Amino acid sequence: MKKFKIAFFDTKPYDRLTFEPAVENTPFEILFLEARLTRHSVKMAEECHAVCIFVNDELSAPILEKLAQFGIRLVLLRCAGFNNVDLEAAKRLGITALRVPAYSPRAVAEYTLGMLLCLDRKIHRAFCRVRENNFSINGFLGFDLYGKTIGIVGTGKIGITFAKLLQGFGMRLLAYDPYPAKDAAELGLEYVSCDELYHACDILSFHCPLSAENVHMVNKDSIGKMKRGVIILNTSRGKLIDTAALVEGLKAKKIGGAGLDVYEEETDYFFEDRSDSAIDDDVLARLLTFPNVLVTSHQAFFTREAVDAIAATTIGNASAFFDGKPLVNKVC
Ligand code: NAI
């Protein structure tokens, strides 16, 4: 007997594949919606007991107010980041937000390593060239990772997992995090200031959550402090990087390459098939012209293990809330 209906916004066919089995034999019924949660679509949740959102859904104050009017007191985030939720407004309205703090840090860390190897050795370009029967390797000169210095910004679950994966490469590992990890020393991680990190590293990889303080932490000024030819990897959140400044850095050859699984204005593009229309975001369009830029559509999390864990934790969060049990994954 289904007692609680949850409106799932911004769903794709693969969400059904993981969440339908996850709610079997539970009191939950899922209303799968393709629409992202916006001011216009919020009314679709009117008869539901909770909403479930993903990275590009919007939980601003006006939307939370609407949910509160519908009597909804629970928001489930089927992701780790919660930068898209107005926490103050949620608290004021008595709305609880629960997230999935960790599902597979390995999924994102392994993907970041894949992006680095691909960019360095130009594998993305080689794939296309060979398919055109062009077997030339001109322009594909890479560098050994051995002996290079890599900087990890944010050494939480994903950053530390990434550092563990790098153990076999013989690199110097530097890190910046206001709260250093306990197991950092045994991984050979050396903490330095953010500026020192920018000065010293051949590669910079971003794994910190987006907050009001670190919006555009990669900007004209910080790029100016980086080594010429630096490779920048961002599998965290797009707004950590001022993309216009990144484009200028790429044009000036100050930046040697960028691996981006996230983009600051990704909402209208990522996860969607837009192949029938021209890109009207000029910054994204310019970014896609660089041979040394690899953009992917926020897919670092997307492994079987991770999506199964997301479904299990999300439904576990809903059960805990409606059963009045302790809420271990509370955002607010
Ligand atoms: P976590 O909470 O375990 O670790 C984050 C670390 O960043 C903490 O140690 C914190 O002290 C540090 N930090 C916070 N602000 C910082 C700053 N300004 N500079 C340097 N360090 C800072 O988070 P976790 O699980 O490692 O995830 C990190 C981020 O990865 C998430 O917030 C999310 O935005 C992103 N992510 C991306 C995915 C994708 O598919 N591309 C999937 C999952 C997460």
mmCIF file of C-alpha atoms and ligand atoms in Angstrom:
data_model
loop_
_atom_site.group_PDB
_atom_site.id
_atom_site.type_symbol
_atom_site.label_atom_id
_atom_site.label_comp_id
_atom_site.label_asym_id
_atom_site.label_seq_id
_atom_site.Cartn_x
_atom_site.Cartn_y
_atom_site.Cartn_z
ATOM 1 C CA MET A 1 0.000 0.000 0.000
ATOM 2 C CA LYS A 2 1.586 3.303 -1.165
ATOM 3 C CA LYS A 3 1.096 6.081 1.384
ATOM 4 C CA PHE A 4 3.523 8.786 0.302
ATOM 5 C CA LYS A 5 3.877 10.271 -3.158
ATOM 6 C CA ILE A 6 7.209 11.874 -4.083
ATOM 7 C CA ALA A 7 7.575 14.183 -7.110
ATOM 8 C CA PHE A 8 10.923 13.456 -8.776
ATOM 9 C CA PHE A 9 11.999 16.411 -10.914
ATOM 10 C CA ASP A 10 14.470 16.384 -13.818
ATOM 11 C CA THR A 11 14.338 12.634 -14.352
ATOM 12 C CA LYS A 12 15.754 10.648 -17.253
ATOM 13 C CA PRO A 13 15.019 7.049 -18.280
ATOM 14 C CA TYR A 14 17.947 5.790 -16.185
ATOM 15 C CA ASP A 15 16.374 7.249 -13.024
ATOM 16 C CA ARG A 16 13.397 4.896 -13.470
ATOM 17 C CA LEU A 17 15.744 1.942 -13.839
ATOM 18 C CA THR A 18 17.302 2.557 -10.437
ATOM 19 C CA PHE A 19 14.458 4.083 -8.419
ATOM 20 C CA GLU A 20 11.588 1.787 -9.440
ATOM 21 C CA PRO A 21 13.267 -1.273 -7.851
ATOM 22 C CA ALA A 22 14.324 0.865 -4.869
ATOM 23 C CA VAL A 23 10.694 1.692 -3.912
ATOM 24 C CA GLU A 24 9.357 -1.855 -4.297
ATOM 25 C CA ASN A 25 7.872 -2.978 -0.954
ATOM 26 C CA THR A 26 8.047 0.549 0.488
ATOM 27 C CA PRO A 27 5.220 3.019 1.221
ATOM 28 C CA PHE A 28 6.552 5.347 -1.505
ATOM 29 C CA GLU A 29 5.137 6.062 -4.933
ATOM 30 C CA ILE A 30 7.239 8.094 -7.354
ATOM 31 C CA LEU A 31 5.858 10.646 -9.800
ATOM 32 C CA PHE A 32 8.623 10.762 -12.428
ATOM 33 C CA LEU A 33 8.742 14.217 -14.039
ATOM 34 C CA GLU A 34 10.994 15.240 -16.904
ATOM 35 C CA ALA A 35 10.733 18.943 -16.053
ATOM 36 C CA ARG A 36 13.347 20.622 -13.948
ATOM 37 C CA LEU A 37 12.020 22.185 -10.754
ATOM 38 C CA THR A 38 11.384 25.857 -11.522
ATOM 39 C CA ARG A 39 8.765 28.471 -10.642
ATOM 40 C CA HIS A 40 6.685 27.173 -13.555
ATOM 41 C CA SER A 41 6.914 23.457 -12.857
ATOM 42 C CA VAL A 42 6.591 23.556 -9.056
ATOM 43 C CA LYS A 43 2.802 23.153 -9.250
ATOM 44 C CA MET A 44 3.296 19.594 -10.500
ATOM 45 C CA ALA A 45 4.214 18.677 -6.920
ATOM 46 C CA GLU A 46 0.940 19.976 -5.517
ATOM 47 C CA GLU A 47 -0.490 16.621 -4.449
ATOM 48 C CA CYS A 48 2.763 15.092 -3.306
ATOM 49 C CA HIS A 49 4.219 14.580 0.165
ATOM 50 C CA ALA A 50 7.829 15.325 -0.823
ATOM 51 C CA VAL A 51 9.957 16.389 -3.775
ATOM 52 C CA CYS A 52 13.181 14.867 -4.984
ATOM 53 C CA ILE A 53 15.620 17.032 -6.945
ATOM 54 C CA PHE A 54 18.944 16.791 -8.790
ATOM 55 C CA VAL A 55 21.880 19.147 -9.381
ATOM 56 C CA ASN A 56 20.227 21.604 -11.764
ATOM 57 C CA ASP A 57 16.855 21.916 -10.052
ATOM 58 C CA GLU A 58 16.211 25.226 -8.344
ATOM 59 C CA LEU A 59 15.163 25.507 -4.732
ATOM 60 C CA SER A 60 15.035 29.260 -4.307
ATOM 61 C CA ALA A 61 12.891 30.979 -1.673
ATOM 62 C CA PRO A 62 9.813 31.508 -3.929
ATOM 63 C CA ILE A 63 9.824 27.824 -4.927
ATOM 64 C CA LEU A 64 10.245 26.684 -1.319
ATOM 65 C CA GLU A 65 7.341 28.973 -0.354
ATOM 66 C CA LYS A 66 5.146 27.273 -2.941
ATOM 67 C CA LEU A 67 6.136 23.834 -1.650
ATOM 68 C CA ALA A 68 5.321 24.946 1.890
ATOM 69 C CA GLN A 69 1.897 26.139 0.690
ATOM 70 C CA PHE A 70 1.288 22.638 -0.711
ATOM 71 C CA GLY A 71 2.101 21.253 2.751
ATOM 72 C CA ILE A 72 5.404 19.729 1.623
ATOM 73 C CA ARG A 73 7.980 19.528 4.410
ATOM 74 C CA LEU A 74 10.602 17.272 2.823
ATOM 75 C CA VAL A 75 13.080 17.827 0.008
ATOM 76 C CA LEU A 76 15.247 14.884 -1.025
ATOM 77 C CA LEU A 77 18.427 15.681 -2.933
ATOM 78 C CA ARG A 78 19.612 12.742 -4.993
ATOM 79 C CA CYS A 79 23.122 14.224 -5.067
ATOM 80 C CA ALA A 80 25.848 15.408 -2.686
ATOM 81 C CA GLY A 81 26.071 19.147 -3.483
ATOM 82 C CA PHE A 82 23.334 21.431 -2.114
ATOM 83 C CA ASN A 83 24.419 24.812 -3.492
ATOM 84 C CA ASN A 84 21.066 25.045 -5.343
ATOM 85 C CA VAL A 85 19.035 25.145 -2.110
ATOM 86 C CA ASP A 86 18.238 28.379 -0.245
ATOM 87 C CA LEU A 87 18.959 26.952 3.199
ATOM 88 C CA GLU A 88 17.777 30.030 5.125
ATOM 89 C CA ALA A 89 14.398 29.988 3.379
ATOM 90 C CA ALA A 90 14.035 26.222 3.907
ATOM 91 C CA LYS A 91 14.730 26.597 7.636
ATOM 92 C CA ARG A 92 12.297 29.515 7.940
ATOM 93 C CA LEU A 93 9.569 27.474 6.236
ATOM 94 C CA GLY A 94 10.195 24.341 8.291
ATOM 95 C CA ILE A 95 11.291 22.323 5.258
ATOM 96 C CA THR A 96 13.835 19.566 5.846
ATOM 97 C CA ALA A 97 16.397 18.855 3.122
ATOM 98 C CA LEU A 98 18.208 15.509 3.080
ATOM 99 C CA ARG A 99 21.016 14.607 0.693
ATOM 100 C CA VAL A 100 23.256 11.731 -0.323
ATOM 101 C CA PRO A 101 26.594 12.821 1.159
ATOM 102 C CA ALA A 102 28.628 9.951 -0.270
ATOM 103 C CA TYR A 103 27.662 7.414 -2.872
ATOM 104 C CA SER A 104 30.824 6.588 -4.696
ATOM 105 C CA PRO A 105 33.717 8.996 -4.254
ATOM 106 C CA ARG A 106 35.602 6.512 -6.429
ATOM 107 C CA ALA A 107 33.289 7.183 -9.377
ATOM 108 C CA VAL A 108 34.209 10.892 -9.450
ATOM 109 C CA ALA A 109 37.883 10.375 -8.555
ATOM 110 C CA GLU A 110 38.383 7.703 -11.236
ATOM 111 C CA TYR A 111 36.662 9.912 -13.795
ATOM 112 C CA THR A 112 38.920 12.864 -12.912
ATOM 113 C CA LEU A 113 41.977 10.690 -13.451
ATOM 114 C CA GLY A 114 40.511 9.563 -16.780
ATOM 115 C CA MET A 115 40.084 13.198 -17.848
ATOM 116 C CA LEU A 116 43.681 14.001 -16.902
ATOM 117 C CA LEU A 117 45.142 11.070 -18.869
ATOM 118 C CA CYS A 118 42.903 11.800 -21.838
ATOM 119 C CA LEU A 119 43.839 15.489 -21.997
ATOM 120 C CA ASP A 120 47.547 14.957 -21.440
ATOM 121 C CA ARG A 121 47.883 12.262 -24.119
ATOM 122 C CA LYS A 122 45.214 13.734 -26.455
ATOM 123 C CA ILE A 123 43.243 10.503 -26.523
ATOM 124 C CA HIS A 124 39.995 12.371 -27.331
ATOM 125 C CA ARG A 125 41.621 13.772 -30.478
ATOM 126 C CA ALA A 126 43.322 10.503 -31.430
ATOM 127 C CA PHE A 127 39.962 8.704 -31.296
ATOM 128 C CA CYS A 128 38.459 11.104 -33.857
ATOM 129 C CA ARG A 129 41.553 11.217 -36.072
ATOM 130 C CA VAL A 130 41.928 7.452 -36.449
ATOM 131 C CA ARG A 131 38.230 7.142 -37.293
ATOM 132 C CA GLU A 132 38.936 9.368 -40.302
ATOM 133 C CA ASN A 133 41.763 7.019 -41.354
ATOM 134 C CA ASN A 134 44.275 9.656 -40.264
ATOM 135 C CA PHE A 135 47.042 7.814 -38.433
ATOM 136 C CA SER A 136 49.334 10.812 -37.938
ATOM 137 C CA ILE A 137 50.414 11.576 -34.350
ATOM 138 C CA ASN A 138 51.439 15.169 -35.061
ATOM 139 C CA GLY A 139 50.291 17.460 -32.258
ATOM 140 C CA PHE A 140 49.742 14.629 -29.786
ATOM 141 C CA LEU A 141 52.950 15.076 -27.772
ATOM 142 C CA GLY A 142 52.099 14.647 -24.085
ATOM 143 C CA PHE A 143 54.126 14.557 -20.867
ATOM 144 C CA ASP A 144 54.849 11.931 -18.210
ATOM 145 C CA LEU A 145 52.853 12.437 -15.033
ATOM 146 C CA TYR A 146 55.862 11.062 -13.148
ATOM 147 C CA GLY A 147 57.712 13.870 -11.361
ATOM 148 C CA LYS A 148 54.984 16.483 -11.986
ATOM 149 C CA THR A 149 53.256 18.444 -9.215
ATOM 150 C CA ILE A 150 49.507 18.148 -8.841
ATOM 151 C CA GLY A 151 47.374 20.313 -6.546
ATOM 152 C CA ILE A 152 44.149 19.060 -5.033
ATOM 153 C CA VAL A 153 41.739 21.782 -3.918
ATOM 154 C CA GLY A 154 39.401 20.216 -1.358
ATOM 155 C CA THR A 155 40.557 16.987 0.287
ATOM 156 C CA GLY A 156 37.228 15.564 1.384
ATOM 157 C CA LYS A 157 35.948 12.179 0.280
ATOM 158 C CA ILE A 158 36.548 12.699 -3.447
ATOM 159 C CA GLY A 159 39.813 14.678 -3.168
ATOM 160 C CA ILE A 160 41.345 12.059 -0.854
ATOM 161 C CA THR A 161 40.180 9.194 -3.074
ATOM 162 C CA PHE A 162 41.776 10.994 -6.030
ATOM 163 C CA ALA A 163 45.032 11.347 -4.028
ATOM 164 C CA LYS A 164 44.938 7.588 -3.331
ATOM 165 C CA LEU A 165 44.547 6.822 -7.039
ATOM 166 C CA LEU A 166 47.534 9.040 -7.810
ATOM 167 C CA GLN A 167 49.800 7.044 -5.478
ATOM 168 C CA GLY A 168 51.171 4.921 -8.313
ATOM 169 C CA PHE A 169 52.210 7.806 -10.579
ATOM 170 C CA GLY A 170 55.254 9.149 -8.713
ATOM 171 C CA MET A 171 53.915 12.702 -8.569
ATOM 172 C CA ARG A 172 54.371 15.408 -5.940
ATOM 173 C CA LEU A 173 50.985 15.859 -4.257
ATOM 174 C CA LEU A 174 50.062 19.272 -2.866
ATOM 175 C CA ALA A 175 46.721 20.250 -1.387
ATOM 176 C CA TYR A 176 44.709 23.185 -0.177
ATOM 177 C CA ASP A 177 41.820 22.726 2.231
ATOM 178 C CA PRO A 178 40.892 24.828 5.286
ATOM 179 C CA TYR A 179 40.246 21.514 7.099
ATOM 180 C CA PRO A 180 43.142 19.153 6.279
ATOM 181 C CA ALA A 181 42.357 15.433 6.127
ATOM 182 C CA LYS A 182 43.663 13.156 8.898
ATOM 183 C CA ASP A 183 45.172 10.548 6.569
ATOM 184 C CA ALA A 184 46.908 13.153 4.365
ATOM 185 C CA ALA A 185 50.464 12.591 5.627
ATOM 186 C CA GLU A 186 50.452 8.872 4.918
ATOM 187 C CA LEU A 187 49.385 9.655 1.340
ATOM 188 C CA GLY A 188 52.312 12.056 0.967
ATOM 189 C CA LEU A 189 49.940 15.025 0.679
ATOM 190 C CA GLU A 190 51.518 18.331 1.620
ATOM 191 C CA TYR A 191 49.179 21.204 2.545
ATOM 192 C CA VAL A 192 50.088 24.676 1.318
ATOM 193 C CA SER A 193 48.217 27.961 0.917
ATOM 194 C CA CYS A 194 45.970 28.430 -2.095
ATOM 195 C CA ASP A 195 48.449 30.888 -3.661
ATOM 196 C CA GLU A 196 51.388 28.494 -3.149
ATOM 197 C CA LEU A 197 49.348 25.763 -4.780
ATOM 198 C CA TYR A 198 48.649 27.971 -7.799
ATOM 199 C CA HIS A 199 52.348 28.887 -8.117
ATOM 200 C CA ALA A 200 53.712 25.348 -7.791
ATOM 201 C CA CYS A 201 51.387 23.019 -9.700
ATOM 202 C CA ASP A 202 51.488 21.612 -13.216
ATOM 203 C CA ILE A 203 47.960 20.291 -12.712
ATOM 204 C CA LEU A 204 45.149 21.622 -10.481
ATOM 205 C CA SER A 205 42.108 19.552 -9.626
ATOM 206 C CA PHE A 206 39.055 21.032 -7.891
ATOM 207 C CA HIS A 207 37.081 18.926 -5.396
ATOM 208 C CA CYS A 208 35.574 21.465 -2.988
ATOM 209 C CA PRO A 209 31.869 22.212 -2.712
ATOM 210 C CA LEU A 210 30.568 25.467 -4.154
ATOM 211 C CA SER A 211 29.836 28.108 -1.522
ATOM 212 C CA ALA A 212 29.252 31.870 -1.468
ATOM 213 C CA GLU A 213 32.960 32.311 -0.615
ATOM 214 C CA ASN A 214 34.498 30.323 -3.449
ATOM 215 C CA VAL A 215 32.376 31.350 -6.448
ATOM 216 C CA HIS A 216 34.883 32.033 -9.275
ATOM 217 C CA MET A 217 37.908 31.083 -7.187
ATOM 218 C CA VAL A 218 39.534 30.442 -10.557
ATOM 219 C CA ASN A 219 39.490 33.936 -12.061
ATOM 220 C CA LYS A 220 41.768 36.342 -13.938
ATOM 221 C CA ASP A 221 43.742 37.056 -10.783
ATOM 222 C CA SER A 222 44.247 33.434 -9.675
ATOM 223 C CA ILE A 223 45.024 32.297 -13.239
ATOM 224 C CA GLY A 224 47.732 34.988 -13.245
ATOM 225 C CA LYS A 225 49.384 33.189 -10.290
ATOM 226 C CA MET A 226 49.408 29.782 -12.013
ATOM 227 C CA LYS A 227 52.240 28.120 -13.910
ATOM 228 C CA ARG A 228 52.287 28.600 -17.670
ATOM 229 C CA GLY A 229 50.747 25.520 -19.290
ATOM 230 C CA VAL A 230 48.820 24.420 -16.183
ATOM 231 C CA ILE A 231 46.087 21.834 -16.670
ATOM 232 C CA ILE A 232 42.863 22.581 -14.788
ATOM 233 C CA LEU A 233 40.411 19.832 -13.863
ATOM 234 C CA ASN A 234 36.964 20.561 -12.466
ATOM 235 C CA THR A 235 34.630 17.721 -11.618
ATOM 236 C CA SER A 236 33.058 19.624 -8.714
ATOM 237 C CA ARG A 237 30.837 22.595 -9.556
ATOM 238 C CA GLY A 238 31.005 24.894 -12.593
ATOM 239 C CA LYS A 239 30.781 28.180 -10.707
ATOM 240 C CA LEU A 240 34.163 27.559 -9.063
ATOM 241 C CA ILE A 241 35.573 28.809 -12.376
ATOM 242 C CA ASP A 242 35.010 32.140 -14.113
ATOM 243 C CA THR A 243 34.716 30.572 -17.555
ATOM 244 C CA ALA A 244 35.314 33.818 -19.444
ATOM 245 C CA ALA A 245 38.647 34.170 -17.600
ATOM 246 C CA LEU A 246 39.445 30.523 -18.355
ATOM 247 C CA VAL A 247 38.827 31.158 -22.070
ATOM 248 C CA GLU A 248 41.193 34.157 -21.962
ATOM 249 C CA GLY A 249 43.807 32.010 -20.187
ATOM 250 C CA LEU A 250 43.477 29.313 -22.866
ATOM 251 C CA LYS A 251 43.752 31.874 -25.661
ATOM 252 C CA ALA A 252 46.914 33.317 -24.070
ATOM 253 C CA LYS A 253 48.293 29.747 -23.690
ATOM 254 C CA LYS A 254 48.705 30.401 -19.964
ATOM 255 C CA ILE A 255 46.412 27.429 -19.458
ATOM 256 C CA GLY A 256 47.600 24.284 -21.209
ATOM 257 C CA GLY A 257 44.353 22.345 -20.987
ATOM 258 C CA ALA A 258 41.079 22.028 -19.125
ATOM 259 C CA GLY A 259 39.013 18.991 -18.223
ATOM 260 C CA LEU A 260 35.547 20.156 -17.226
ATOM 261 C CA ASP A 261 32.729 17.853 -16.197
ATOM 262 C CA VAL A 262 30.781 20.850 -14.921
ATOM 263 C CA TYR A 263 30.121 24.313 -16.321
ATOM 264 C CA GLU A 264 28.786 27.382 -14.565
ATOM 265 C CA GLU A 265 25.834 27.795 -16.936
ATOM 266 C CA GLU A 266 25.254 24.077 -17.488
ATOM 267 C CA THR A 267 21.563 24.086 -16.549
ATOM 268 C CA ASP A 268 20.209 24.638 -20.064
ATOM 269 C CA TYR A 269 22.525 22.142 -21.746
ATOM 270 C CA PHE A 270 23.885 19.375 -19.573
ATOM 271 C CA PHE A 271 21.888 16.123 -19.507
ATOM 272 C CA GLU A 272 19.891 17.273 -22.589
ATOM 273 C CA ASP A 273 20.158 16.328 -26.270
ATOM 274 C CA ARG A 274 20.592 19.717 -27.947
ATOM 275 C CA SER A 275 22.073 18.349 -31.170
ATOM 276 C CA ASP A 276 19.288 19.864 -33.309
ATOM 277 C CA SER A 277 19.964 23.442 -32.273
ATOM 278 C CA ALA A 278 22.838 25.912 -32.267
ATOM 279 C CA ILE A 279 24.441 26.756 -28.944
ATOM 280 C CA ASP A 280 23.382 30.253 -27.960
ATOM 281 C CA ASP A 281 25.787 30.437 -25.017
ATOM 282 C CA ASP A 282 28.833 32.092 -26.611
ATOM 283 C CA VAL A 283 31.202 31.206 -23.771
ATOM 284 C CA LEU A 284 30.323 27.514 -23.923
ATOM 285 C CA ALA A 285 30.536 27.583 -27.731
ATOM 286 C CA ARG A 286 34.018 29.168 -27.546
ATOM 287 C CA LEU A 287 35.121 26.645 -24.930
ATOM 288 C CA LEU A 288 34.170 23.792 -27.234
ATOM 289 C CA THR A 289 36.456 25.095 -29.993
ATOM 290 C CA PHE A 290 39.700 24.443 -28.077
ATOM 291 C CA PRO A 291 41.426 21.149 -28.897
ATOM 292 C CA ASN A 292 42.914 21.119 -25.382
ATOM 293 C CA VAL A 293 39.552 21.383 -23.607
ATOM 294 C CA LEU A 294 37.513 18.356 -22.712
ATOM 295 C CA VAL A 295 33.950 19.146 -21.678
ATOM 296 C CA THR A 296 31.611 16.411 -20.495
ATOM 297 C CA SER A 297 28.066 16.675 -19.278
ATOM 298 C CA HIS A 298 28.283 16.205 -15.491
ATOM 299 C CA GLN A 299 28.731 12.468 -15.747
ATOM 300 C CA ALA A 300 31.567 11.837 -13.287
ATOM 301 C CA PHE A 301 29.139 10.296 -10.784
ATOM 302 C CA PHE A 302 27.536 8.011 -13.352
ATOM 303 C CA THR A 303 28.509 4.438 -12.490
ATOM 304 C CA ARG A 304 26.250 1.503 -11.657
ATOM 305 C CA GLU A 305 27.576 1.418 -8.093
ATOM 306 C CA ALA A 306 26.984 5.133 -7.574
ATOM 307 C CA VAL A 307 23.425 5.288 -8.938
ATOM 308 C CA ASP A 308 22.385 2.225 -6.902
ATOM 309 C CA ALA A 309 23.831 3.843 -3.778
ATOM 310 C CA ILE A 310 22.065 7.162 -4.564
ATOM 311 C CA ALA A 311 18.711 5.370 -4.864
ATOM 312 C CA ALA A 312 19.205 3.361 -1.658
ATOM 313 C CA THR A 313 20.243 6.419 0.399
ATOM 314 C CA THR A 314 17.497 8.660 -1.020
ATOM 315 C CA ILE A 315 14.746 6.169 -0.194
ATOM 316 C CA GLY A 316 16.392 5.499 3.187
ATOM 317 C CA ASN A 317 16.300 9.262 3.854
ATOM 318 C CA ALA A 318 12.567 9.392 2.991
ATOM 319 C CA SER A 319 11.841 6.413 5.277
ATOM 320 C CA ALA A 320 13.754 7.977 8.176
ATOM 321 C CA PHE A 321 11.822 11.250 7.790
ATOM 322 C CA PHE A 322 8.338 9.723 7.608
ATOM 323 C CA ASP A 323 9.123 7.162 10.347
ATOM 324 C CA GLY A 324 10.396 9.920 12.669
ATOM 325 C CA LYS A 325 13.857 8.366 12.905
ATOM 326 C CA PRO A 326 17.189 10.272 13.243
ATOM 327 C CA LEU A 327 18.084 12.172 10.074
ATOM 328 C CA VAL A 328 21.762 11.459 9.484
ATOM 329 C CA ASN A 329 21.934 13.109 6.059
ATOM 330 C CA LYS A 330 20.357 16.416 6.980
ATOM 331 C CA VAL A 331 21.350 19.559 5.085
ATOM 332 C CA CYS A 332 18.840 21.690 7.029
HETATM 333 P P1 NAI B 1 33.331 16.538 1.003
HETATM 334 O O1 NAI B 1 32.344 17.352 1.785
HETATM 335 O O2 NAI B 1 33.680 15.171 1.476
HETATM 336 O O3 NAI B 1 34.707 17.355 0.882
HETATM 337 C C1 NAI B 1 34.805 18.685 0.486
HETATM 338 C C2 NAI B 1 36.123 19.249 1.030
HETATM 339 O O4 NAI B 1 36.307 20.560 0.465
HETATM 340 C C3 NAI B 1 36.145 19.417 2.563
HETATM 341 O O5 NAI B 1 37.309 18.809 3.093
HETATM 342 C C4 NAI B 1 36.146 20.927 2.768
HETATM 343 O O6 NAI B 1 36.875 21.322 3.919
HETATM 344 C C5 NAI B 1 36.823 21.406 1.499
HETATM 345 N N1 NAI B 1 36.572 22.791 1.142
HETATM 346 C C6 NAI B 1 35.462 23.537 1.328
HETATM 347 N N2 NAI B 1 35.625 24.771 0.819
HETATM 348 C C7 NAI B 1 36.874 24.818 0.298
HETATM 349 C C8 NAI B 1 37.631 25.805 -0.374
HETATM 350 N N3 NAI B 1 37.129 27.023 -0.628
HETATM 351 N N4 NAI B 1 38.870 25.489 -0.791
HETATM 352 C C9 NAI B 1 39.400 24.264 -0.557
HETATM 353 N N5 NAI B 1 38.737 23.284 0.074
HETATM 354 C C10 NAI B 1 37.485 23.553 0.488
HETATM 355 O O7 NAI B 1 32.773 16.525 -0.492
HETATM 356 P P2 NAI B 1 33.048 15.427 -1.606
HETATM 357 O O8 NAI B 1 32.124 14.265 -1.428
HETATM 358 O O9 NAI B 1 34.495 15.163 -1.718
HETATM 359 O O10 NAI B 1 32.515 16.204 -2.917
HETATM 360 C C11 NAI B 1 33.126 17.394 -3.352
HETATM 361 C C12 NAI B 1 32.254 18.043 -4.413
HETATM 362 O O11 NAI B 1 32.248 17.251 -5.590
HETATM 363 C C13 NAI B 1 30.749 18.149 -4.043
HETATM 364 O O12 NAI B 1 30.491 19.257 -3.226
HETATM 365 C C14 NAI B 1 30.116 18.284 -5.393
HETATM 366 O O13 NAI B 1 30.025 19.646 -5.728
HETATM 367 C C15 NAI B 1 31.095 17.587 -6.350
HETATM 368 N N6 NAI B 1 30.548 16.376 -6.953
HETATM 369 C C16 NAI B 1 30.523 16.267 -8.331
HETATM 370 C C17 NAI B 1 30.019 15.131 -8.953
HETATM 371 C C18 NAI B 1 30.015 14.963 -10.451
HETATM 372 O O14 NAI B 1 29.322 14.062 -10.970
HETATM 373 N N7 NAI B 1 30.752 15.748 -11.215
HETATM 374 C C19 NAI B 1 29.450 14.052 -8.157
HETATM 375 C C20 NAI B 1 29.576 14.214 -6.716
HETATM 376 C C21 NAI B 1 30.084 15.349 -6.140
#
